Amino acid sequence: MKYFKIAYDMLINKFVLTLIITIEMAVFLILCNTVAGTYNSKNMLYEPYKDILKNNSGVVFMLDGTLNHDECDNAEIEKLRHDGYLDNEDVIDYLEKNLEGDAKIYYNSQLEFWEDDHMAPHSSLPMDEGELVDYILLDDEIFKKYRLPLAEGRWASSEKNSAGETEVVVSGGTDTKLNELYVTPAGKFRVVGILTDNTYEPPGSGYLSDDNNKEGLFSFYEAFDANVSMAGPFIIADRKLVDYKEDNYKKFNCTTEPVWFVSYGSGLDEESIKRNNDLLKTIGYFDDDKDFSTLSEDTENTINNIYIGMLPMIIAAAVVILSGLIGSAAMTAIRQMKTFGIFFLCGCRWRDCIKIISASLVIILGMSVVLAVLGIYGMWAMNFEYLIGLSFGWNNFVISVVILAVMYLLSIILPHNIIKSSSPVETIKEN
């Protein structure tokens, strides 16, 4: 502690310079962690779909919404109609059997209840306060990899718990609490996690438009914020665990969402892909210029551009801050050489003097960390997570530690050489 006390007294004597360097370092840490947090957020949203998009051919498809009212040109699809109604799940089964290749359709289902009998959380948002919240049911393969930031609890399991309950996570903007149980005709649902207010509704619930795919997969996500969003809150669950096919539709309704990720599998030739595309076009539509490969490429380019776009600014900031930190440490060493010489004659060694300089660097870096944490908390309080998309993880901690270690090591080299190359007696005489 004695080294830190001496270092503190030295820093106080050059308070303004120390404060400027500390603030610069804090801003640099905030900048690097913001870039990493934005990368985390995008990568987190891509991960559940990464293998599907990268390893398979396919398209993002939307079933024609008029099929329930009008006949379509596909006679085989018309045979699936019952009492004038066309069940989307029948269409999905037909497509998976008739598309060439190892076809698989990934889609969301929406579960909603007609009766309010403790069947779901209620919305607490002003626009729909008191209304029941819908369940978004994901494919098991997607749900297992799906993760969103949690304010409380943990992510739901893709298997039922020991009590036979389906675990769910709930967005902000509801009246639910952690571990709340909802007993419904479609099964028992246990709330094991509550999402942060700033999150995203899973893709597949919106509609295809000209704006889709400009940022790859991310244009299919709908941002949700309990503080500012007009979109209603939601519940996420694994579809395979939900007993929604029971003959009890008087109390609830389950419908497939309009946007489907239609995978043809791998190794399919161009002619087979074209025939698959032609079949899909008889009952819906998709962007001919966007398939799984281009969607994956656009998504990864968007993620990588987060780092690439910010790299020049990060490098420039690092050079400026490092120059100031090194200069400050070297200046401290030079200005205190007479004091260090006296310390040496009183029994100290040069390594003790180096420890004093090290302590001063640790104080500056430590204060920078405190300011950076406060700055990031302020960004969170001002809703920056929603505005730019942030998700903090272990890599933020690792990046911060690496930055601090590199800054410390590079800043201690010059003072170390100055002190080690000096003679105590000559230093006192010169001063």
JSON list of N, CA and C in Angstrom, two decimals, residues 77 80 88-107 139 141 239 260-264 276 279-280 283:
[
{"chain": "A", "resi": 77, "resn": "ILE", "atom": "N", "xyz": [-52.51, -28.70, -53.61]},
{"chain": "A", "resi": 77, "resn": "ILE", "atom": "CA", "xyz": [-52.76, -27.90, -52.41]},
{"chain": "A", "resi": 77, "resn": "ILE", "atom": "C", "xyz": [-54.26, -27.76, -52.19]},
{"chain": "A", "resi": 80, "resn": "LEU", "atom": "N", "xyz": [-56.05, -30.25, -50.09]},
{"chain": "A", "resi": 80, "resn": "LEU", "atom": "CA", "xyz": [-55.85, -30.19, -48.64]},
{"chain": "A", "resi": 80, "resn": "LEU", "atom": "C", "xyz": [-56.89, -29.33, -47.94]},
{"chain": "A", "resi": 88, "resn": "ASN", "atom": "N", "xyz": [-52.38, -24.25, -42.60]},
{"chain": "A", "resi": 88, "resn": "ASN", "atom": "CA", "xyz": [-50.99, -24.03, -43.00]},
{"chain": "A", "resi": 88, "resn": "ASN", "atom": "C", "xyz": [-50.08, -25.21, -42.67]},
{"chain": "A", "resi": 89, "resn": "GLU", "atom": "N", "xyz": [-50.36, -25.90, -41.60]},
{"chain": "A", "resi": 89, "resn": "GLU", "atom": "CA", "xyz": [-49.54, -27.05, -41.24]},
{"chain": "A", "resi": 89, "resn": "GLU", "atom": "C", "xyz": [-49.69, -28.18, -42.25]},
{"chain": "A", "resi": 90, "resn": "ASP", "atom": "N", "xyz": [-50.88, -28.31, -42.85]},
{"chain": "A", "resi": 90, "resn": "ASP", "atom": "CA", "xyz": [-51.06, -29.29, -43.93]},
{"chain": "A", "resi": 90, "resn": "ASP", "atom": "C", "xyz": [-50.21, -28.91, -45.14]},
{"chain": "A", "resi": 91, "resn": "VAL", "atom": "N", "xyz": [-50.16, -27.60, -45.41]},
{"chain": "A", "resi": 91, "resn": "VAL", "atom": "CA", "xyz": [-49.34, -27.11, -46.52]},
{"chain": "A", "resi": 91, "resn": "VAL", "atom": "C", "xyz": [-47.86, -27.40, -46.25]},
{"chain": "A", "resi": 92, "resn": "ILE", "atom": "N", "xyz": [-47.43, -27.17, -45.01]},
{"chain": "A", "resi": 92, "resn": "ILE", "atom": "CA", "xyz": [-46.03, -27.43, -44.65]},
{"chain": "A", "resi": 92, "resn": "ILE", "atom": "C", "xyz": [-45.69, -28.91, -44.80]},
{"chain": "A", "resi": 93, "resn": "ASP", "atom": "N", "xyz": [-46.58, -29.79, -44.33]},
{"chain": "A", "resi": 93, "resn": "ASP", "atom": "CA", "xyz": [-46.36, -31.23, -44.48]},
{"chain": "A", "resi": 93, "resn": "ASP", "atom": "C", "xyz": [-46.25, -31.62, -45.96]},
{"chain": "A", "resi": 94, "resn": "TYR", "atom": "N", "xyz": [-47.13, -31.03, -46.78]},
{"chain": "A", "resi": 94, "resn": "TYR", "atom": "CA", "xyz": [-47.11, -31.32, -48.22]},
{"chain": "A", "resi": 94, "resn": "TYR", "atom": "C", "xyz": [-45.78, -30.89, -48.84]},
{"chain": "A", "resi": 95, "resn": "LEU", "atom": "N", "xyz": [-45.34, -29.69, -48.50]},
{"chain": "A", "resi": 95, "resn": "LEU", "atom": "CA", "xyz": [-44.10, -29.18, -49.07]},
{"chain": "A", "resi": 95, "resn": "LEU", "atom": "C", "xyz": [-42.90, -30.00, -48.65]},
{"chain": "A", "resi": 96, "resn": "GLU", "atom": "N", "xyz": [-42.82, -30.37, -47.38]},
{"chain": "A", "resi": 96, "resn": "GLU", "atom": "CA", "xyz": [-41.68, -31.15, -46.91]},
{"chain": "A", "resi": 96, "resn": "GLU", "atom": "C", "xyz": [-41.62, -32.52, -47.59]},
{"chain": "A", "resi": 97, "resn": "LYS", "atom": "N", "xyz": [-42.77, -33.05, -48.01]},
{"chain": "A", "resi": 97, "resn": "LYS", "atom": "CA", "xyz": [-42.79, -34.35, -48.70]},
{"chain": "A", "resi": 97, "resn": "LYS", "atom": "C", "xyz": [-42.51, -34.22, -50.20]},
{"chain": "A", "resi": 98, "resn": "ASN", "atom": "N", "xyz": [-42.84, -33.08, -50.78]},
{"chain": "A", "resi": 98, "resn": "ASN", "atom": "CA", "xyz": [-42.77, -32.95, -52.24]},
{"chain": "A", "resi": 98, "resn": "ASN", "atom": "C", "xyz": [-41.62, -32.09, -52.75]},
{"chain": "A", "resi": 99, "resn": "LEU", "atom": "N", "xyz": [-41.01, -31.29, -51.89]},
{"chain": "A", "resi": 99, "resn": "LEU", "atom": "CA", "xyz": [-39.82, -30.56, -52.32]},
{"chain": "A", "resi": 99, "resn": "LEU", "atom": "C", "xyz": [-38.65, -31.52, -52.48]},
{"chain": "A", "resi": 100, "resn": "GLU", "atom": "N", "xyz": [-37.85, -31.32, -53.49]},
{"chain": "A", "resi": 100, "resn": "GLU", "atom": "CA", "xyz": [-36.69, -32.18, -53.72]},
{"chain": "A", "resi": 100, "resn": "GLU", "atom": "C", "xyz": [-35.61, -31.90, -52.68]},
{"chain": "A", "resi": 101, "resn": "GLY", "atom": "N", "xyz": [-34.84, -32.93, -52.36]},
{"chain": "A", "resi": 101, "resn": "GLY", "atom": "CA", "xyz": [-33.79, -32.79, -51.36]},
{"chain": "A", "resi": 101, "resn": "GLY", "atom": "C", "xyz": [-34.33, -33.11, -49.97]},
{"chain": "A", "resi": 102, "resn": "ASP", "atom": "N", "xyz": [-33.50, -32.84, -48.99]},
{"chain": "A", "resi": 102, "resn": "ASP", "atom": "CA", "xyz": [-33.88, -33.09, -47.60]},
{"chain": "A", "resi": 102, "resn": "ASP", "atom": "C", "xyz": [-34.58, -31.85, -47.06]},
{"chain": "A", "resi": 103, "resn": "ALA", "atom": "N", "xyz": [-35.85, -31.68, -47.49]},
{"chain": "A", "resi": 103, "resn": "ALA", "atom": "CA", "xyz": [-36.57, -30.44, -47.20]},
{"chain": "A", "resi": 103, "resn": "ALA", "atom": "C", "xyz": [-37.01, -30.37, -45.75]},
{"chain": "A", "resi": 104, "resn": "LYS", "atom": "N", "xyz": [-36.88, -29.18, -45.19]},
{"chain": "A", "resi": 104, "resn": "LYS", "atom": "CA", "xyz": [-37.32, -28.91, -43.82]},
{"chain": "A", "resi": 104, "resn": "LYS", "atom": "C", "xyz": [-37.76, -27.45, -43.76]},
{"chain": "A", "resi": 105, "resn": "ILE", "atom": "N", "xyz": [-38.93, -27.21, -43.19]},
{"chain": "A", "resi": 105, "resn": "ILE", "atom": "CA", "xyz": [-39.45, -25.85, -43.09]},
{"chain": "A", "resi": 105, "resn": "ILE", "atom": "C", "xyz": [-39.43, -25.41, -41.64]},
{"chain": "A", "resi": 106, "resn": "TYR", "atom": "N", "xyz": [-38.75, -24.31, -41.38]},
{"chain": "A", "resi": 106, "resn": "TYR", "atom": "CA", "xyz": [-38.65, -23.74, -40.04]},
{"chain": "A", "resi": 106, "resn": "TYR", "atom": "C", "xyz": [-39.62, -22.56, -39.94]},
{"chain": "A", "resi": 107, "resn": "TYR", "atom": "N", "xyz": [-40.49, -22.61, -38.95]},
{"chain": "A", "resi": 107, "resn": "TYR", "atom": "CA", "xyz": [-41.51, -21.58, -38.83]},
{"chain": "A", "resi": 107, "resn": "TYR", "atom": "C", "xyz": [-41.88, -21.41, -37.36]},
{"chain": "A", "resi": 139, "resn": "ASP", "atom": "N", "xyz": [-39.27, -23.69, -33.57]},
{"chain": "A", "resi": 139, "resn": "ASP", "atom": "CA", "xyz": [-38.79, -25.04, -33.86]},
{"chain": "A", "resi": 139, "resn": "ASP", "atom": "C", "xyz": [-37.76, -25.45, -32.83]},
{"chain": "A", "resi": 141, "resn": "GLU", "atom": "N", "xyz": [-35.05, -27.16, -33.10]},
{"chain": "A", "resi": 141, "resn": "GLU", "atom": "CA", "xyz": [-33.67, -26.95, -33.54]},
{"chain": "A", "resi": 141, "resn": "GLU", "atom": "C", "xyz": [-33.23, -25.50, -33.37]},
{"chain": "A", "resi": 239, "resn": "ARG", "atom": "N", "xyz": [-41.70, -25.38, -29.48]},
{"chain": "A", "resi": 239, "resn": "ARG", "atom": "CA", "xyz": [-42.98, -25.86, -30.00]},
{"chain": "A", "resi": 239, "resn": "ARG", "atom": "C", "xyz": [-43.21, -27.36, -29.74]},
{"chain": "A", "resi": 260, "resn": "TRP", "atom": "N", "xyz": [-41.61, -18.25, -43.48]},
{"chain": "A", "resi": 260, "resn": "TRP", "atom": "CA", "xyz": [-41.00, -19.56, -43.25]},
{"chain": "A", "resi": 260, "resn": "TRP", "atom": "C", "xyz": [-39.58, -19.58, -43.82]},
{"chain": "A", "resi": 261, "resn": "PHE", "atom": "N", "xyz": [-38.69, -20.25, -43.12]},
{"chain": "A", "resi": 261, "resn": "PHE", "atom": "CA", "xyz": [-37.35, -20.52, -43.63]},
{"chain": "A", "resi": 261, "resn": "PHE", "atom": "C", "xyz": [-37.39, -21.92, -44.25]},
{"chain": "A", "resi": 262, "resn": "VAL", "atom": "N", "xyz": [-37.44, -21.99, -45.58]},
{"chain": "A", "resi": 262, "resn": "VAL", "atom": "CA", "xyz": [-37.60, -23.26, -46.29]},
{"chain": "A", "resi": 262, "resn": "VAL", "atom": "C", "xyz": [-36.23, -23.77, -46.72]},
{"chain": "A", "resi": 263, "resn": "SER", "atom": "N", "xyz": [-35.77, -24.83, -46.07]},
{"chain": "A", "resi": 263, "resn": "SER", "atom": "CA", "xyz": [-34.47, -25.42, -46.36]},
{"chain": "A", "resi": 263, "resn": "SER", "atom": "C", "xyz": [-34.62, -26.60, -47.31]},
{"chain": "A", "resi": 264, "resn": "TYR", "atom": "N", "xyz": [-33.76, -26.65, -48.35]},
{"chain": "A", "resi": 264, "resn": "TYR", "atom": "CA", "xyz": [-33.76, -27.77, -49.29]},
{"chain": "A", "resi": 264, "resn": "TYR", "atom": "C", "xyz": [-32.70, -28.81, -48.93]},
{"chain": "A", "resi": 276, "resn": "ASN", "atom": "N", "xyz": [-37.86, -26.64, -57.05]},
{"chain": "A", "resi": 276, "resn": "ASN", "atom": "CA", "xyz": [-38.39, -26.33, -55.72]},
{"chain": "A", "resi": 276, "resn": "ASN", "atom": "C", "xyz": [-38.94, -24.90, -55.66]},
{"chain": "A", "resi": 279, "resn": "LEU", "atom": "N", "xyz": [-42.25, -24.62, -57.40]},
{"chain": "A", "resi": 279, "resn": "LEU", "atom": "CA", "xyz": [-43.34, -25.17, -56.61]},
{"chain": "A", "resi": 279, "resn": "LEU", "atom": "C", "xyz": [-43.78, -24.16, -55.55]},
{"chain": "A", "resi": 280, "resn": "LEU", "atom": "N", "xyz": [-42.83, -23.53, -54.88]},
{"chain": "A", "resi": 280, "resn": "LEU", "atom": "CA", "xyz": [-43.17, -22.55, -53.85]},
{"chain": "A", "resi": 280, "resn": "LEU", "atom": "C", "xyz": [-43.94, -21.37, -54.44]},
{"chain": "A", "resi": 283, "resn": "ILE", "atom": "N", "xyz": [-47.80, -21.07, -54.51]},
{"chain": "A", "resi": 283, "resn": "ILE", "atom": "CA", "xyz": [-48.62, -20.84, -53.31]},
{"chain": "A", "resi": 283, "resn": "ILE", "atom": "C", "xyz": [-48.12, -19.66, -52.47]}
]
